């Protein structure tokens, strides 16, 4: 752009990434998406947003990525709501977001299901939240069985949110107006929703429980998930394959990863998991599976990968995945059942979902080693189960 003033451009219902002026003026109450809107794509716009963020304690945040359309997932849109406006920030524009990251790190961040968003923001912006308010955790602590954003917005505000853009390509520019509306609604209601949930948590004396669970969620997102490439090929159903069929599956999975990365497309765009399994079994039985959407080059590489796997000596075949952990003893089973009984009793008394109080895996781990309680459960969960910290 030649000047810093972004202008409103309407092209068949689309918002142009670099020529947009997309702002929703609002109060903390419920606002409507027919108001003016802003898509942040310049430094001048970002400076004005920082001025809106600076005086507030809470900021609602959501993200959109393109993992369903690209091999290398990237942050494509950042939705932000403060009491006075809803804003969309375009991370794909030529704009330095370091100042925004620094501003947000000083605030309490309101999210709906924090894990994905915080991990995406850490990977793309090196963002590290200091304090969060997760509306999913709050709703579940209040005993709500329906805790999707749509369910909570309808419950508290009587508004039915539009659907249909969950699987959209958020790297697309310009953004169609329906995607813009969907994105804005993801944060539009979060601040007033957080206020209502917080009030109810205090009324039921569960706000401290909420803080414990949010802090644990925040700590968990700081732990990077490392993909084990030596084991990643074991997709659902792989455990049924043995010998040469397992070797072919491993080779085809590795081939698919290379093809997907080269094309910058998700692996399932190349070949779906069930097709990989069927192809591996077919090759192992002497067949030559084919797929009509393959180019001549891709078809050749596909067959070459399988043929090389079939030439491997038996000692190079994949071994079945070893059983994790130790087989539970009779005493451990008895202990697990006792913990389950306590959990279910406490969940009924508190009107909470049993799995939210403590998942089955945590009960089994506690039965094997009660000292693991502090690592597995937060204080309120251990209190319900009646186990020491």
CSV table of C-alpha atoms in Angstrom, one decimal:
chain,number,residue,atom,x,y,z
A,1,UNK,CA,0.0,0.0,0.0
A,2,UNK,CA,1.2,3.5,-0.8
A,3,UNK,CA,-0.4,5.1,2.2
A,4,UNK,CA,-1.1,3.9,5.7
A,5,UNK,CA,-4.8,4.6,5.6
A,6,UNK,CA,-6.6,1.3,4.8
A,7,UNK,CA,-9.8,1.8,2.8
A,8,UNK,CA,-13.0,-0.3,2.8
A,9,UNK,CA,-13.2,-2.4,-0.4
A,10,UNK,CA,-16.2,-4.6,-1.2
A,11,UNK,CA,-15.7,-7.1,-4.0
A,12,UNK,CA,-18.6,-9.6,-4.3
A,13,UNK,CA,-18.9,-9.9,-0.6
A,14,UNK,CA,-15.2,-10.4,0.1
A,15,UNK,CA,-12.8,-8.6,2.4
A,16,UNK,CA,-9.5,-7.7,0.6
A,17,UNK,CA,-6.5,-8.5,2.9
A,18,UNK,CA,-4.5,-5.3,2.1
A,19,UNK,CA,-7.3,-2.8,1.4
A,20,UNK,CA,-9.7,-3.5,4.2
A,21,UNK,CA,-11.2,-1.3,6.9
A,22,UNK,CA,-13.1,-3.9,8.9
A,23,UNK,CA,-14.0,-2.7,12.5
A,24,UNK,CA,-16.8,-3.6,14.9
A,25,UNK,CA,-17.4,-0.8,17.4
A,26,UNK,CA,-19.0,-2.2,20.5
A,27,UNK,CA,-19.7,-2.1,24.2
A,28,UNK,CA,-19.2,-5.0,26.6
A,29,UNK,CA,-22.8,-6.1,25.9
A,30,UNK,CA,-23.8,-8.1,22.9
A,31,UNK,CA,-23.0,-6.5,19.7
A,32,UNK,CA,-24.0,-7.2,16.1
A,33,UNK,CA,-21.9,-8.0,13.1
A,34,UNK,CA,-23.6,-5.4,11.0
A,35,UNK,CA,-21.5,-2.7,12.6
A,36,UNK,CA,-18.3,-1.4,11.1
A,37,UNK,CA,-15.3,-3.8,11.0
A,38,UNK,CA,-11.6,-3.8,10.6
A,39,UNK,CA,-8.9,-6.2,9.2
A,40,UNK,CA,-5.5,-5.1,10.5
A,41,UNK,CA,-2.9,-5.2,7.8
A,42,UNK,CA,-0.8,-2.1,8.4
A,43,UNK,CA,1.4,-0.7,11.2
A,44,UNK,CA,-0.8,2.3,11.7
A,45,UNK,CA,-3.9,0.1,12.2
A,46,UNK,CA,-1.9,-2.1,14.6
A,47,UNK,CA,-0.9,0.9,16.7
A,48,UNK,CA,-4.5,2.0,17.1
A,49,UNK,CA,-5.4,-1.6,18.2
A,50,UNK,CA,-2.6,-1.5,20.8
A,51,UNK,CA,-4.2,1.7,22.2
A,52,UNK,CA,-7.4,-0.2,22.6
A,53,UNK,CA,-5.7,-3.1,24.3
A,54,UNK,CA,-3.5,-1.1,26.7
A,55,UNK,CA,-6.2,-0.1,29.3
A,56,UNK,CA,-8.1,-3.4,29.5
A,57,UNK,CA,-7.4,-6.4,31.7
A,58,UNK,CA,-8.9,-9.0,29.5
A,59,UNK,CA,-8.7,-9.7,25.8
A,60,UNK,CA,-10.6,-12.3,23.9
A,61,UNK,CA,-8.5,-14.2,21.3
A,62,UNK,CA,-9.1,-16.9,18.7
A,63,UNK,CA,-7.1,-18.2,15.8
A,64,UNK,CA,-7.6,-19.7,12.4
A,65,UNK,CA,-5.0,-21.9,10.6
A,66,UNK,CA,-4.7,-23.7,7.3
A,67,UNK,CA,-3.8,-27.3,8.5
A,68,UNK,CA,-6.6,-28.8,6.4
A,69,UNK,CA,-5.1,-27.2,3.2
A,70,UNK,CA,-1.3,-27.1,3.7
A,71,UNK,CA,1.4,-29.4,4.9
A,72,UNK,CA,3.1,-26.7,6.9
A,73,UNK,CA,0.4,-25.3,9.1
A,74,UNK,CA,0.5,-21.5,9.6
A,75,UNK,CA,-1.4,-18.9,11.5
A,76,UNK,CA,-3.8,-17.3,9.0
A,77,UNK,CA,-6.0,-15.1,11.1
A,78,UNK,CA,-6.0,-13.7,14.6
A,79,UNK,CA,-9.3,-12.6,16.1
A,80,UNK,CA,-9.2,-10.2,19.0
A,81,UNK,CA,-12.1,-8.6,21.0
A,82,UNK,CA,-11.8,-5.9,23.6
A,83,UNK,CA,-14.7,-4.1,25.3
A,84,UNK,CA,-14.9,-1.5,22.6
A,85,UNK,CA,-14.4,-3.5,19.4
A,86,UNK,CA,-13.8,-6.8,17.6
A,87,UNK,CA,-10.8,-6.9,15.2
A,88,UNK,CA,-9.3,-9.3,12.8
A,89,UNK,CA,-5.5,-9.3,12.4
A,90,UNK,CA,-3.9,-10.6,9.2
A,91,UNK,CA,-0.7,-12.5,10.1
A,92,UNK,CA,-0.1,-13.1,6.3
A,93,UNK,CA,0.2,-9.3,5.7
A,94,UNK,CA,3.6,-7.7,5.7
A,95,UNK,CA,3.3,-6.5,9.3
A,96,UNK,CA,5.5,-7.0,12.4
A,97,UNK,CA,3.3,-8.5,15.2
A,98,UNK,CA,6.0,-8.4,18.0
A,99,UNK,CA,4.4,-5.4,19.6
A,100,UNK,CA,1.0,-7.1,19.6
A,101,UNK,CA,2.5,-10.2,21.1
A,102,UNK,CA,4.1,-8.2,23.9
A,103,UNK,CA,0.8,-6.3,24.6
A,104,UNK,CA,-1.2,-9.6,24.8
A,105,UNK,CA,1.3,-11.3,27.1
A,106,UNK,CA,0.5,-8.7,29.8
A,107,UNK,CA,-3.2,-9.4,29.7
A,108,UNK,CA,-5.6,-12.2,30.8
A,109,UNK,CA,-6.5,-14.0,27.6
A,110,UNK,CA,-10.0,-15.3,27.2
A,111,UNK,CA,-10.3,-18.3,24.9
A,112,UNK,CA,-12.7,-21.1,24.1
A,113,UNK,CA,-10.6,-24.3,24.3
A,114,UNK,CA,-7.1,-22.9,24.9
A,115,UNK,CA,-4.8,-25.7,23.9
A,116,UNK,CA,-4.8,-25.4,20.1
A,117,UNK,CA,-4.8,-21.6,20.0
A,118,UNK,CA,-2.0,-21.2,22.5
A,119,UNK,CA,0.2,-23.8,20.8
A,120,UNK,CA,-0.4,-22.2,17.4
A,121,UNK,CA,0.4,-18.8,18.8
A,122,UNK,CA,3.6,-20.1,20.5
A,123,UNK,CA,4.8,-21.7,17.3
A,124,UNK,CA,4.0,-18.7,15.0
A,125,UNK,CA,4.5,-15.7,17.2
A,126,UNK,CA,6.5,-17.1,20.2
A,127,UNK,CA,3.5,-15.9,22.3
A,128,UNK,CA,3.5,-17.1,25.9
A,129,UNK,CA,0.3,-16.3,27.8
A,130,UNK,CA,0.6,-15.2,31.4
A,131,UNK,CA,-3.0,-15.9,32.5
A,132,UNK,CA,-5.9,-17.4,30.7
A,133,UNK,CA,-9.7,-17.7,31.1
A,134,UNK,CA,-10.8,-20.8,29.3
A,135,UNK,CA,-14.6,-20.8,28.8
A,136,UNK,CA,-14.7,-24.5,28.1
A,137,UNK,CA,-13.1,-25.2,31.5
A,138,UNK,CA,-15.5,-22.8,33.2
A,139,UNK,CA,-18.6,-24.3,31.6
A,140,UNK,CA,-17.6,-27.9,32.5
A,141,UNK,CA,-16.9,-26.8,36.1
A,142,UNK,CA,-20.4,-25.5,36.2
A,143,UNK,CA,-21.7,-28.9,35.1
A,144,UNK,CA,-22.7,-28.0,31.6
A,145,UNK,CA,-22.9,-31.0,29.3
A,146,UNK,CA,-23.2,-28.8,26.2
A,147,UNK,CA,-20.1,-26.6,26.2
A,148,UNK,CA,-19.4,-25.8,22.6
A,149,UNK,CA,-19.2,-22.0,21.8
A,150,UNK,CA,-22.4,-22.2,19.9
A,151,UNK,CA,-24.2,-24.0,22.7
A,152,UNK,CA,-23.0,-21.4,25.3
A,153,UNK,CA,-23.8,-18.4,23.1
A,154,UNK,CA,-27.4,-19.8,22.6
A,155,UNK,CA,-27.7,-20.6,26.3
A,156,UNK,CA,-26.7,-17.2,27.6
A,157,UNK,CA,-27.5,-14.8,24.8
A,158,UNK,CA,-30.2,-16.6,22.8
A,159,UNK,CA,-28.2,-16.3,19.6
A,160,UNK,CA,-27.7,-19.1,17.1
A,161,UNK,CA,-24.3,-18.8,15.5
A,162,UNK,CA,-23.8,-19.5,11.8
A,163,UNK,CA,-21.8,-22.6,10.9
A,164,UNK,CA,-19.9,-23.8,7.8
A,165,UNK,CA,-16.4,-22.3,7.8
A,166,UNK,CA,-14.7,-24.7,10.2
A,167,UNK,CA,-12.9,-26.4,7.3
A,168,UNK,CA,-12.4,-23.4,5.1
A,169,UNK,CA,-9.1,-22.4,3.7
A,170,UNK,CA,-8.1,-19.4,6.0
A,171,UNK,CA,-5.1,-18.6,3.9
A,172,UNK,CA,-7.4,-17.6,1.1
A,173,UNK,CA,-7.4,-13.9,0.2
A,174,UNK,CA,-9.7,-12.0,-0.1
A,175,UNK,CA,-11.7,-13.5,2.8
A,176,UNK,CA,-15.4,-14.0,1.8
A,177,UNK,CA,-17.9,-12.1,4.1
A,178,UNK,CA,-19.3,-15.4,5.5
A,179,UNK,CA,-15.8,-16.4,6.7
A,180,UNK,CA,-15.3,-13.0,8.2
A,181,UNK,CA,-18.6,-13.2,10.1
A,182,UNK,CA,-17.7,-16.7,11.3
A,183,UNK,CA,-14.3,-15.6,12.5
A,184,UNK,CA,-15.6,-12.5,14.3
A,185,UNK,CA,-18.2,-14.6,16.1
A,186,UNK,CA,-15.5,-16.7,17.6
A,187,UNK,CA,-14.5,-13.9,19.9
A,188,UNK,CA,-17.5,-11.5,19.7
A,189,UNK,CA,-19.2,-13.1,22.7
A,190,UNK,CA,-16.3,-14.3,24.8
A,191,UNK,CA,-15.8,-11.3,27.1
A,192,UNK,CA,-19.5,-11.1,28.2
A,193,UNK,CA,-19.6,-14.9,28.4
A,194,UNK,CA,-16.6,-15.0,30.6
A,195,UNK,CA,-18.2,-12.4,33.0
A,196,UNK,CA,-21.4,-14.6,33.3
A,197,UNK,CA,-19.4,-17.8,33.8
A,198,UNK,CA,-17.1,-16.1,36.4
A,199,UNK,CA,-20.1,-14.9,38.3
A,200,UNK,CA,-21.6,-18.4,38.4
A,201,UNK,CA,-18.3,-19.9,39.4
A,202,UNK,CA,-18.1,-17.5,42.4
A,203,UNK,CA,-21.7,-18.3,43.3
A,204,UNK,CA,-20.9,-22.0,43.5
A,205,UNK,CA,-17.5,-21.5,45.2
A,206,UNK,CA,-15.6,-23.0,42.3
A,207,UNK,CA,-13.6,-20.1,41.0
A,208,UNK,CA,-10.4,-21.3,42.8
A,209,UNK,CA,-10.9,-24.7,41.1
A,210,UNK,CA,-11.2,-22.9,37.8
A,211,UNK,CA,-8.0,-21.0,38.4
A,212,UNK,CA,-6.2,-24.3,39.2
A,213,UNK,CA,-7.5,-25.9,36.0
A,214,UNK,CA,-6.6,-23.0,33.8
A,215,UNK,CA,-3.1,-22.8,35.2
A,216,UNK,CA,-2.6,-26.5,34.5
A,217,UNK,CA,-3.9,-26.0,31.0
A,218,UNK,CA,-1.5,-23.2,30.5
A,219,UNK,CA,1.4,-25.3,31.8
A,220,UNK,CA,0.5,-28.1,29.4
A,221,UNK,CA,0.6,-25.9,26.3
A,222,UNK,CA,4.1,-24.9,27.2
A,223,UNK,CA,5.3,-28.5,26.7
A,224,UNK,CA,6.1,-29.1,23.1
A,225,UNK,CA,4.7,-32.2,21.5
A,226,UNK,CA,7.4,-34.0,19.7
A,227,UNK,CA,6.4,-36.2,16.8
A,228,UNK,CA,8.1,-39.6,16.8
A,229,UNK,CA,8.8,-40.1,13.1
A,230,UNK,CA,10.0,-43.7,13.7
A,231,UNK,CA,6.5,-44.6,15.0
A,232,UNK,CA,4.2,-42.0,13.2
A,233,UNK,CA,3.5,-44.4,10.3
A,234,UNK,CA,1.5,-46.6,12.7
A,235,UNK,CA,-1.8,-45.1,11.7
A,236,UNK,CA,-5.1,-46.5,12.9
A,237,UNK,CA,-5.4,-50.1,11.7
A,238,UNK,CA,-1.7,-50.5,11.3
A,239,UNK,CA,-1.6,-53.0,14.2
A,240,UNK,CA,-3.4,-55.6,12.1
A,241,UNK,CA,-0.5,-55.7,9.5
A,242,UNK,CA,2.5,-57.9,10.0
A,243,UNK,CA,5.7,-58.7,8.1
A,244,UNK,CA,6.0,-57.4,4.5
A,245,UNK,CA,2.6,-55.7,4.7
A,246,UNK,CA,3.8,-53.6,7.6
A,247,UNK,CA,7.0,-52.8,5.8
A,248,UNK,CA,5.1,-51.6,2.8
A,249,UNK,CA,2.8,-49.5,4.9
A,250,UNK,CA,5.8,-47.8,6.6
A,251,UNK,CA,7.3,-47.1,3.2
A,252,UNK,CA,4.1,-45.8,1.7
A,253,UNK,CA,3.5,-43.5,4.7
A,254,UNK,CA,7.0,-42.1,4.3
A,255,UNK,CA,6.4,-41.7,0.6
A,256,UNK,CA,3.2,-39.8,1.3
A,257,UNK,CA,4.9,-37.5,3.7
A,258,UNK,CA,7.5,-36.5,1.1
A,259,UNK,CA,4.8,-36.0,-1.5
A,260,UNK,CA,2.7,-33.9,0.8
A,261,UNK,CA,5.6,-31.7,1.9
A,262,UNK,CA,6.7,-31.1,-1.7
A,263,UNK,CA,3.2,-30.1,-2.7
A,264,UNK,CA,2.5,-28.3,0.5
A,265,UNK,CA,-0.7,-30.2,1.0
A,266,UNK,CA,-2.0,-32.2,3.9
A,267,UNK,CA,-1.1,-35.9,3.6
A,268,UNK,CA,-4.7,-37.0,3.3
A,269,UNK,CA,-4.9,-34.9,0.1
A,270,UNK,CA,-2.4,-37.3,-1.4
A,271,UNK,CA,-3.9,-40.5,-0.1
A,272,UNK,CA,-6.2,-41.2,2.9
A,273,UNK,CA,-5.2,-43.6,5.7
A,274,UNK,CA,-7.6,-46.3,4.8
A,275,UNK,CA,-6.3,-46.2,1.2
A,276,UNK,CA,-2.7,-46.6,2.5
A,277,UNK,CA,-3.7,-49.6,4.5
A,278,UNK,CA,-5.5,-51.3,1.6
A,279,UNK,CA,-2.6,-50.5,-0.8
A,280,UNK,CA,-0.1,-52.0,1.7
A,281,UNK,CA,-2.1,-55.2,2.0
A,282,UNK,CA,-2.6,-55.4,-1.8
A,283,UNK,CA,1.1,-55.0,-2.6
A,284,UNK,CA,2.0,-57.6,0.0
A,285,UNK,CA,-0.3,-60.1,-1.7
A,286,UNK,CA,1.2,-59.4,-5.1
A,287,UNK,CA,-1.3,-56.8,-6.3
A,288,UNK,CA,-0.6,-53.5,-8.0
A,289,UNK,CA,-3.1,-51.0,-6.5
A,290,UNK,CA,-3.6,-47.8,-8.5
A,291,UNK,CA,-5.4,-44.5,-8.0
A,292,UNK,CA,-6.8,-42.5,-10.8
A,293,UNK,CA,-5.9,-39.1,-9.4
A,294,UNK,CA,-2.1,-40.0,-9.5
A,295,UNK,CA,0.1,-38.3,-12.1
A,296,UNK,CA,2.5,-40.6,-13.9
A,297,UNK,CA,5.4,-39.4,-11.7
A,298,UNK,CA,3.5,-39.9,-8.5
A,299,UNK,CA,2.3,-43.3,-9.6
A,300,UNK,CA,5.9,-44.4,-10.3
A,301,UNK,CA,7.2,-43.1,-7.0
A,302,UNK,CA,4.3,-44.9,-5.2
A,303,UNK,CA,5.1,-48.2,-6.7
A,304,UNK,CA,8.8,-47.8,-6.3
A,305,UNK,CA,8.3,-47.2,-2.5
A,306,UNK,CA,6.3,-50.4,-2.2
A,307,UNK,CA,8.7,-52.5,-4.3
A,308,UNK,CA,11.7,-51.4,-2.2
A,309,UNK,CA,9.9,-52.3,0.9
A,310,UNK,CA,9.0,-55.8,-0.4
A,311,UNK,CA,12.8,-56.4,-1.0
A,312,UNK,CA,13.7,-55.9,2.6
A,313,UNK,CA,15.0,-58.9,4.5
A,314,UNK,CA,12.8,-60.2,7.3
A,315,UNK,CA,15.0,-58.6,10.0
A,316,UNK,CA,14.2,-55.2,8.6
A,317,UNK,CA,10.5,-55.6,8.8
A,318,UNK,CA,8.8,-53.5,11.5
A,319,UNK,CA,8.2,-55.2,14.8
A,320,UNK,CA,4.8,-55.0,16.5
A,321,UNK,CA,4.4,-52.0,18.8
A,322,UNK,CA,5.5,-53.1,22.3
A,323,UNK,CA,2.9,-52.9,25.1
A,324,UNK,CA,3.3,-49.7,27.1
A,325,UNK,CA,3.6,-49.9,30.9
A,326,UNK,CA,3.2,-53.0,33.0
A,327,UNK,CA,0.2,-55.4,33.2
A,328,UNK,CA,-1.9,-54.3,36.1
A,329,UNK,CA,-1.9,-56.6,39.1
A,330,UNK,CA,-5.0,-57.7,41.0
A,331,UNK,CA,-4.2,-55.1,43.7
A,332,UNK,CA,-3.9,-52.3,41.1
A,333,UNK,CA,-7.2,-53.3,39.5
A,334,UNK,CA,-8.8,-53.2,43.0
A,335,UNK,CA,-7.3,-49.8,43.6
A,336,UNK,CA,-8.5,-48.4,40.3
A,337,UNK,CA,-12.0,-49.6,41.0
A,338,UNK,CA,-12.0,-47.9,44.4
A,339,UNK,CA,-10.7,-44.6,42.8
A,340,UNK,CA,-13.4,-44.9,40.1
A,341,UNK,CA,-16.1,-45.4,42.8
A,342,UNK,CA,-14.9,-42.3,44.7
A,343,UNK,CA,-14.7,-40.3,41.5
A,344,UNK,CA,-18.2,-41.2,40.4
A,345,UNK,CA,-19.6,-40.5,43.8
A,346,UNK,CA,-17.9,-37.1,43.8
A,347,UNK,CA,-19.0,-36.3,40.3
A,348,UNK,CA,-22.6,-37.1,41.1
A,349,UNK,CA,-22.5,-35.0,44.2
A,350,UNK,CA,-21.0,-32.0,42.3
A,351,UNK,CA,-23.0,-32.6,39.2
A,352,UNK,CA,-19.9,-32.9,37.1
A,353,UNK,CA,-18.9,-35.3,34.3
A,354,UNK,CA,-16.8,-38.1,35.9
A,355,UNK,CA,-14.2,-37.9,33.2
A,356,UNK,CA,-13.7,-34.2,33.9
A,357,UNK,CA,-13.1,-35.0,37.5
A,358,UNK,CA,-10.5,-37.6,36.6
A,359,UNK,CA,-10.1,-39.5,33.3
A,360,UNK,CA,-9.7,-43.3,33.4
A,361,UNK,CA,-6.0,-43.2,32.5
A,362,UNK,CA,-5.3,-41.0,35.5
A,363,UNK,CA,-7.1,-43.4,37.8
A,364,UNK,CA,-5.0,-46.3,36.5
A,365,UNK,CA,-1.8,-44.3,36.8
A,366,UNK,CA,-2.7,-43.3,40.4
A,367,UNK,CA,-3.5,-47.0,41.2
A,368,UNK,CA,0.0,-47.9,40.1
A,369,UNK,CA,1.7,-45.0,41.9
A,370,UNK,CA,-0.3,-42.7,44.2
A,371,UNK,CA,2.6,-40.3,44.4
A,372,UNK,CA,1.9,-39.3,40.8
A,373,UNK,CA,-1.3,-37.5,41.9
A,374,UNK,CA,0.2,-34.0,41.8
A,375,UNK,CA,1.5,-34.4,38.2
A,376,UNK,CA,-1.8,-35.9,37.0
A,377,UNK,CA,-4.5,-33.9,38.8
A,378,UNK,CA,-4.9,-30.4,40.2
A,379,UNK,CA,-5.7,-29.9,43.9
A,380,UNK,CA,-9.5,-29.8,43.6
A,381,UNK,CA,-9.5,-33.1,41.6
A,382,UNK,CA,-7.3,-34.8,44.2
A,383,UNK,CA,-9.6,-33.4,46.9
A,384,UNK,CA,-12.7,-35.0,45.3
A,385,UNK,CA,-10.8,-38.3,45.0
A,386,UNK,CA,-9.6,-38.1,48.6
A,387,UNK,CA,-6.0,-38.6,47.8
A,388,UNK,CA,-3.0,-36.7,49.2
A,389,UNK,CA,-1.2,-34.0,47.2
